[in-house]
mmCIF file of C-alpha atoms and ligand atoms in Angstrom:
data_model
loop_
_atom_site.group_PDB
_atom_site.id
_atom_site.type_symbol
_atom_site.label_atom_id
_atom_site.label_comp_id
_atom_site.label_asym_id
_atom_site.label_seq_id
_atom_site.Cartn_x
_atom_site.Cartn_y
_atom_site.Cartn_z
ATOM 1 C CA MET A 103 205.360 142.393 169.843
ATOM 2 C CA ARG A 104 202.203 142.192 172.317
ATOM 3 C CA THR A 105 199.023 141.017 170.560
ATOM 4 C CA ASP A 106 195.417 141.576 171.527
ATOM 5 C CA LYS A 107 194.920 138.434 173.740
ATOM 6 C CA PRO A 108 192.473 138.550 176.616
ATOM 7 C CA ARG A 109 193.870 138.759 180.341
ATOM 8 C CA ASP A 110 193.505 135.862 182.587
ATOM 9 C CA PRO A 111 192.821 137.292 185.925
ATOM 10 C CA VAL A 112 195.078 134.967 187.467
ATOM 11 C CA ALA A 113 197.950 133.320 186.869
ATOM 12 C CA GLY A 114 199.449 129.548 187.927
ATOM 13 C CA PRO A 115 197.985 126.795 189.456
ATOM 14 C CA ASP A 116 195.126 127.554 191.807
ATOM 15 C CA ALA A 117 196.241 124.880 194.621
ATOM 16 C CA GLY A 118 200.000 126.746 195.261
ATOM 17 C CA PRO A 119 203.138 127.227 193.864
ATOM 18 C CA GLU A 120 204.324 124.205 191.612
ATOM 19 C CA ALA A 121 208.061 123.323 190.738
ATOM 20 C CA PRO A 122 210.604 125.033 189.916
ATOM 21 C CA PHE A 123 208.498 127.534 192.192
ATOM 22 C CA PRO A 124 209.111 128.775 195.273
ATOM 23 C CA ILE A 125 212.672 130.529 193.829
ATOM 24 C CA ARG A 126 214.577 132.640 196.577
ATOM 25 C CA LEU A 127 216.578 135.614 195.073
ATOM 26 C CA SER A 128 217.946 138.116 197.207
ATOM 27 C CA GLY A 129 219.949 141.355 196.930
ATOM 28 C CA PRO A 130 221.034 144.715 197.637
ATOM 29 C CA VAL A 131 218.487 147.165 195.873
ATOM 30 C CA ILE A 132 220.863 148.706 193.060
ATOM 31 C CA LYS A 133 220.216 151.729 190.368
ATOM 32 C CA GLY A 134 218.694 151.030 187.262
ATOM 33 C CA PHE A 135 218.561 152.769 184.240
ATOM 34 C CA GLY A 136 216.629 155.664 185.919
ATOM 35 C CA ARG A 137 213.464 154.784 183.969
ATOM 36 C CA GLY A 138 210.922 152.994 186.131
ATOM 37 C CA SER A 139 209.558 155.861 188.249
ATOM 38 C CA LYS A 140 210.617 158.748 185.624
ATOM 39 C CA ASP A 141 209.232 157.448 182.554
ATOM 40 C CA LEU A 142 206.373 154.948 183.829
ATOM 41 C CA GLY A 143 205.644 156.413 187.136
ATOM 42 C CA ILE A 144 206.481 152.578 188.400
ATOM 43 C CA PRO A 145 209.346 152.192 190.671
ATOM 44 C CA THR A 146 210.984 148.852 190.487
ATOM 45 C CA ALA A 147 213.739 147.857 192.790
ATOM 46 C CA ASN A 148 216.422 146.540 190.939
ATOM 47 C CA ILE A 149 218.736 143.812 192.292
ATOM 48 C CA PRO A 150 221.695 142.027 191.188
ATOM 49 C CA ALA A 151 221.100 139.236 188.709
ATOM 50 C CA ASP A 152 223.818 137.117 190.140
ATOM 51 C CA ASP A 153 221.206 134.737 191.705
ATOM 52 C CA LEU A 154 219.564 133.761 188.306
ATOM 53 C CA ASP A 155 222.691 131.455 187.819
ATOM 54 C CA ASN A 156 221.318 129.129 190.223
ATOM 55 C CA HIS A 157 218.205 128.868 187.693
ATOM 56 C CA PRO A 158 219.583 128.344 184.329
ATOM 57 C CA ASP A 159 216.128 127.128 183.161
ATOM 58 C CA LEU A 160 214.521 130.262 184.360
ATOM 59 C CA LYS A 161 212.702 132.033 181.245
ATOM 60 C CA THR A 162 212.471 135.450 180.986
ATOM 61 C CA GLY A 163 209.130 137.264 181.656
ATOM 62 C CA VAL A 164 206.622 138.632 184.361
ATOM 63 C CA TYR A 165 206.512 136.856 187.791
ATOM 64 C CA TYR A 166 204.447 137.651 191.136
ATOM 65 C CA GLY A 167 205.750 136.842 194.671
ATOM 66 C CA VAL A 168 206.316 138.188 198.032
ATOM 67 C CA VAL A 169 209.268 140.177 199.416
ATOM 68 C CA ALA A 170 210.979 141.569 202.342
ATOM 69 C CA LEU A 171 212.933 144.444 203.276
ATOM 70 C CA ALA A 172 215.552 144.416 206.071
ATOM 71 C CA PRO A 173 214.780 146.909 208.645
ATOM 72 C CA ILE A 174 216.450 150.187 208.432
ATOM 73 C CA GLN A 175 219.150 150.838 211.442
ATOM 74 C CA HIS A 176 219.144 153.894 212.986
ATOM 75 C CA THR A 177 222.380 154.129 214.824
ATOM 76 C CA THR A 178 222.311 157.231 217.238
ATOM 77 C CA GLU A 179 225.334 159.688 217.119
ATOM 78 C CA ASN A 180 227.499 159.747 220.413
ATOM 79 C CA GLY A 181 225.355 157.354 222.388
ATOM 80 C CA HIS A 182 222.361 160.471 222.386
ATOM 81 C CA GLY A 183 219.031 159.569 220.774
ATOM 82 C CA ASN A 184 217.749 156.509 222.156
ATOM 83 C CA GLY A 185 219.575 156.612 225.542
ATOM 84 C CA ASN A 186 222.330 154.017 225.187
ATOM 85 C CA GLY A 187 223.862 154.291 221.487
ATOM 86 C CA SER A 188 222.550 151.168 220.078
ATOM 87 C CA ALA A 189 220.994 150.508 216.558
ATOM 88 C CA GLU A 190 217.605 150.865 216.761
ATOM 89 C CA THR A 191 215.193 148.805 214.137
ATOM 90 C CA ASN A 192 212.165 149.727 212.525
ATOM 91 C CA SER A 193 209.039 147.153 211.934
ATOM 92 C CA ARG A 194 209.583 146.963 207.864
ATOM 93 C CA ASP A 195 210.156 143.039 207.962
ATOM 94 C CA THR A 196 206.485 142.631 206.897
ATOM 95 C CA ILE A 197 206.016 140.401 203.784
ATOM 96 C CA LEU A 198 204.442 142.524 200.925
ATOM 97 C CA PRO A 199 202.778 141.514 197.663
ATOM 98 C CA ALA A 200 205.056 141.552 194.558
ATOM 99 C CA VAL A 201 205.295 141.904 190.716
ATOM 100 C CA LEU A 202 208.628 141.542 188.850
ATOM 101 C CA SER A 203 210.349 141.223 185.248
ATOM 102 C CA ILE A 204 213.142 139.198 184.911
ATOM 103 C CA GLY A 205 214.322 140.196 181.438
ATOM 104 C CA TYR A 206 215.846 142.392 178.736
ATOM 105 C CA ASN A 207 212.679 145.002 178.424
ATOM 106 C CA PRO A 208 212.152 144.463 174.799
ATOM 107 C CA PHE A 209 210.733 147.940 174.920
ATOM 108 C CA TYR A 210 213.722 149.306 176.237
ATOM 109 C CA LYS A 211 216.114 146.922 174.230
ATOM 110 C CA ASN A 212 218.643 146.574 177.139
ATOM 111 C CA THR A 213 221.279 144.286 176.488
ATOM 112 C CA VAL A 214 221.599 143.191 179.748
ATOM 113 C CA ARG A 215 219.369 141.174 181.834
ATOM 114 C CA SER A 216 217.731 142.686 185.038
ATOM 115 C CA VAL A 217 215.719 141.425 188.268
ATOM 116 C CA GLU A 218 213.020 144.595 188.789
ATOM 117 C CA ILE A 219 210.610 144.119 191.612
ATOM 118 C CA HIS A 220 207.590 146.467 192.119
ATOM 119 C CA VAL A 221 206.277 146.289 195.778
ATOM 120 C CA MET A 222 202.606 146.396 196.234
ATOM 121 C CA PRO A 223 200.727 147.475 199.144
ATOM 122 C CA PRO A 224 199.185 144.756 201.769
ATOM 123 C CA THR A 225 196.109 143.137 200.015
ATOM 124 C CA THR A 226 194.169 143.880 203.029
ATOM 125 C CA GLN A 227 194.535 147.365 201.103
ATOM 126 C CA PRO A 228 192.517 148.758 198.019
ATOM 127 C CA SER A 229 194.659 148.406 195.206
ATOM 128 C CA PRO A 230 195.748 151.338 193.423
ATOM 129 C CA THR A 231 195.750 149.578 190.287
ATOM 130 C CA ALA A 232 192.225 148.346 190.419
ATOM 131 C CA ALA A 233 190.383 148.885 186.617
ATOM 132 C CA SER A 234 187.953 150.686 188.933
ATOM 133 C CA GLN A 235 190.074 153.439 190.142
ATOM 134 C CA SER A 236 189.341 156.471 188.343
ATOM 135 C CA GLN A 237 192.989 157.282 187.830
ATOM 136 C CA PRO A 238 194.888 154.376 188.961
ATOM 137 C CA THR A 239 198.356 155.166 190.171
ATOM 138 C CA PHE A 240 201.193 152.504 191.582
ATOM 139 C CA HIS A 241 202.465 152.260 194.883
ATOM 140 C CA ARG A 242 205.289 154.208 196.094
ATOM 141 C CA LEU A 243 207.277 153.808 199.014
ATOM 142 C CA PRO A 244 210.247 156.369 200.319
ATOM 143 C CA ASP A 245 213.260 155.258 198.424
ATOM 144 C CA PHE A 246 215.647 152.501 199.652
ATOM 145 C CA TYR A 247 218.528 151.978 197.677
ATOM 146 C CA GLY A 248 221.099 149.905 199.578
ATOM 147 C CA THR A 249 218.507 147.901 201.627
ATOM 148 C CA LYS A 250 218.885 144.123 201.548
ATOM 149 C CA LEU A 251 215.781 142.323 199.504
ATOM 150 C CA ASN A 252 214.444 139.052 199.974
ATOM 151 C CA LEU A 253 212.178 137.793 197.286
ATOM 152 C CA LEU A 254 210.026 134.653 197.070
ATOM 153 C CA ILE A 255 209.123 133.986 193.398
ATOM 154 C CA LEU A 256 205.861 131.887 193.450
ATOM 155 C CA GLY A 257 204.387 131.952 189.828
ATOM 156 C CA TYR A 258 205.027 132.825 186.396
ATOM 157 C CA ILE A 259 202.457 135.224 184.737
ATOM 158 C CA TRP A 260 203.740 135.890 180.878
ATOM 159 C CA PRO A 261 206.575 136.575 178.863
ATOM 160 C CA GLU A 262 207.785 140.362 178.817
ATOM 161 C CA PHE A 263 206.548 142.057 175.237
ATOM 162 C CA ASP A 264 207.675 144.794 173.119
ATOM 163 C CA TYR A 265 204.851 147.712 172.958
ATOM 164 C CA VAL A 266 203.732 150.225 170.557
ATOM 165 C CA SER A 267 204.165 152.594 173.101
ATOM 166 C CA MET A 268 204.815 153.761 176.718
ATOM 167 C CA GLU A 269 201.255 153.948 177.528
ATOM 168 C CA ALA A 270 200.489 150.312 176.381
ATOM 169 C CA LEU A 271 203.709 149.237 178.763
ATOM 170 C CA ILE A 272 201.974 151.157 181.232
ATOM 171 C CA GLU A 273 198.475 149.807 181.204
ATOM 172 C CA ASP A 274 199.992 146.134 180.775
ATOM 173 C CA ILE A 275 201.845 146.839 184.079
ATOM 174 C CA ARG A 276 198.689 147.685 185.786
ATOM 175 C CA VAL A 277 197.220 144.613 184.709
ATOM 176 C CA ASP A 278 200.167 142.212 185.618
ATOM 177 C CA CYS A 279 199.734 144.237 189.421
ATOM 178 C CA GLU A 280 195.952 143.153 189.241
ATOM 179 C CA VAL A 281 196.910 139.618 188.319
ATOM 180 C CA ALA A 282 199.725 139.178 190.699
ATOM 181 C CA ARG A 283 197.391 140.248 193.777
ATOM 182 C CA LEU A 284 194.473 138.501 192.467
ATOM 183 C CA SER A 285 196.900 135.043 192.014
ATOM 184 C CA LEU A 286 198.126 135.748 195.587
ATOM 185 C CA LEU A 287 195.017 136.106 196.998
ATOM 186 C CA ARG A 288 194.604 132.366 196.502
ATOM 187 C CA GLU A 289 194.827 130.539 199.643
ATOM 188 C CA GLY A 290 197.577 127.930 198.755
ATOM 189 C CA TYR A 291 199.328 131.841 197.970
ATOM 190 C CA LEU A 292 198.054 133.857 200.629
ATOM 191 C CA ARG A 293 200.372 131.434 203.290
ATOM 192 C CA TYR A 294 203.134 133.121 202.308
ATOM 193 C CA LEU A 295 202.014 136.599 203.330
ATOM 194 C CA VAL A 296 200.120 135.890 206.154
ATOM 195 C CA ASP A 297 200.812 133.102 208.860
ATOM 196 C CA ASP A 298 197.712 130.971 208.881
ATOM 197 C CA GLY A 299 199.001 128.829 211.416
ATOM 198 C CA VAL A 300 198.428 125.748 209.793
ATOM 199 C CA SER A 301 200.817 125.673 206.983
ATOM 200 C CA SER A 302 203.463 123.065 205.853
ATOM 201 C CA GLU A 303 207.109 123.142 207.480
ATOM 202 C CA LYS A 304 208.169 124.246 203.824
ATOM 203 C CA VAL A 305 205.954 127.108 204.006
ATOM 204 C CA ASP A 306 207.333 128.491 207.626
ATOM 205 C CA SER A 307 210.920 127.902 206.613
ATOM 206 C CA ASP A 308 210.221 129.860 203.199
ATOM 207 C CA ARG A 309 208.826 132.458 205.554
ATOM 208 C CA GLU A 310 211.634 132.353 207.999
ATOM 209 C CA TRP A 311 214.126 132.847 205.313
ATOM 210 C CA LEU A 312 212.098 136.187 203.846
ATOM 211 C CA VAL A 313 212.133 137.863 207.405
ATOM 212 C CA LYS A 314 215.851 136.788 208.316
ATOM 213 C CA PHE A 315 218.543 139.876 207.355
HETATM 214 C C1 LIG B 812 205.377 143.873 186.221
HETATM 215 C C2 LIG B 812 206.216 144.502 185.111
HETATM 216 C C3 LIG B 812 206.267 144.214 183.932
HETATM 217 C C4 LIG B 812 207.083 144.162 183.134
HETATM 218 N N1 LIG B 812 206.768 144.289 181.454
HETATM 219 C C5 LIG B 812 207.719 144.459 180.875
HETATM 220 C C6 LIG B 812 207.412 144.438 179.418
HETATM 221 O O1 LIG B 812 206.569 143.448 178.726
HETATM 222 N N2 LIG B 812 208.246 144.850 178.482
HETATM 223 C C7 LIG B 812 209.288 145.823 178.864
HETATM 224 O O2 LIG B 812 210.016 146.017 177.770
HETATM 225 N N3 LIG B 812 209.508 146.081 179.966
HETATM 226 C C8 LIG B 812 208.696 145.331 181.120
HETATM 227 N N4 LIG B 812 208.886 145.938 182.108
HETATM 228 C C9 LIG B 812 210.177 146.576 182.426
HETATM 229 C C10 LIG B 812 209.747 148.073 182.749
HETATM 230 O O3 LIG B 812 210.136 148.667 181.189
HETATM 231 C C11 LIG B 812 210.767 148.794 183.251
HETATM 232 O O4 LIG B 812 210.278 148.868 184.985
HETATM 233 C C12 LIG B 812 211.235 150.223 183.378
HETATM 234 O O5 LIG B 812 212.167 150.180 182.345
HETATM 235 C C13 LIG B 812 212.217 150.468 184.374
HETATM 236 O O6 LIG B 812 213.805 150.073 184.589
HETATM 237 P P1 LIG B 812 214.817 150.481 185.466
HETATM 238 O O7 LIG B 812 214.382 150.112 186.837
HETATM 239 O O8 LIG B 812 215.999 150.323 184.796
HETATM 240 O O9 LIG B 812 214.523 151.819 185.691
HETATM 241 C C14 LIG B 812 208.309 145.422 183.440
HETATM 242 C C15 LIG B 812 208.290 145.642 184.842
HETATM 243 C C16 LIG B 812 207.694 145.078 186.040
HETATM 244 C C17 LIG B 812 207.532 145.555 187.265
HETATM 245 N N1 LIG B 813 206.408 150.389 195.650
HETATM 246 C C1 LIG B 813 208.239 150.173 194.789
HETATM 247 N N2 LIG B 813 208.591 149.416 194.428
HETATM 248 C C2 LIG B 813 209.721 149.223 194.321
HETATM 249 N N3 LIG B 813 210.887 150.256 194.528
HETATM 250 C C3 LIG B 813 210.362 151.194 195.323
HETATM 251 C C4 LIG B 813 208.840 151.284 195.480
HETATM 252 N N4 LIG B 813 208.123 152.388 196.190
HETATM 253 C C5 LIG B 813 209.428 153.334 196.159
HETATM 254 N N5 LIG B 813 210.362 152.062 195.309
HETATM 255 C C6 LIG B 813 211.913 153.084 195.542
HETATM 256 O O1 LIG B 813 212.133 153.730 194.017
HETATM 257 C C7 LIG B 813 213.364 153.682 193.520
HETATM 258 C C8 LIG B 813 213.839 153.573 192.284
HETATM 259 O O2 LIG B 813 213.113 152.914 190.943
HETATM 260 P P1 LIG B 813 213.427 153.143 189.725
HETATM 261 O O3 LIG B 813 213.043 154.308 189.306
HETATM 262 O O4 LIG B 813 213.114 151.781 188.756
HETATM 263 O O5 LIG B 813 214.808 153.324 189.298
HETATM 264 P P2 LIG B 813 216.028 152.490 189.117
HETATM 265 O O6 LIG B 813 216.107 152.851 187.556
HETATM 266 O O7 LIG B 813 216.919 153.133 189.649
HETATM 267 O O8 LIG B 813 215.813 151.336 189.677
HETATM 268 C C9 LIG B 813 213.727 151.845 193.975
HETATM 269 O O9 LIG B 813 214.950 151.391 193.720
HETATM 270 C C10 LIG B 813 213.196 151.890 195.490
HETATM 271 O O10 LIG B 813 214.098 152.283 196.035
HETATM 272 MG MG1 LIG B 814 213.951 149.975 188.751
#
């Protein structure tokens, strides 16, 4: 059960991700238990937990990182629409900040492990989950079930807990979003979101992997 421990504003070393991070996970967005949006007002894109087999030491808990979604393909019918019938793509390949949980959702006592990612707005926009907002809300995009999602986990925040109420769970996830955002705003992490032109080959190759579908 969660105690009233004060929260650290950031998680992980200031200089940037340390081993075992960054960790690459990817998969199509699948259906979860249908609770994220409906019960909590916090949509989470669930992906299969299969890739976790490559990381047997990764503990359950709350993490932050960056994600990219495969571009939407609009194939026009009968060659009409865009003049040549080929697939059009949008520009959804931007890298976005994310906060995620890996585990069994102790509040709901799941028996299978899930990987659930809440995609946050770009760090250049005001945070909808900031405590200063009179009515904090969680970021919502049009549904993207079935879309391939690439995730780079950059740091660990803390464990998953059971909670005395749903309100307490929601409030901690709100703070998780703020911890993730502030953690990612540090130079050693921001370079995964924005090309700073001076990063290492390793950071460049992780960014390239993120937007390759
Ligand atoms: C950042 C974050 C932190 C979470 N922390 C917890 C937690 O501590 N305990 C818990 O039971 N569930 C936690 N969850 C999971 C929520 O309970 C979960 O998103 C919800 O059950 C929705 O599941 P669904 O996608 O299967 O509908 C967390 C989710 C996120 C995105
Ligand atoms: N900000 C967001 N982060 C993650 N998923 C989002 C977001 N906005 C919309 N979605 C969509 O909401 C879907 C539903 O999430 P959720 O309510 O957790 O249902 P499920 O239990 O099926 O995962 C996600 O799969 C995704 O298509
Ligand atoms: Mg979900």
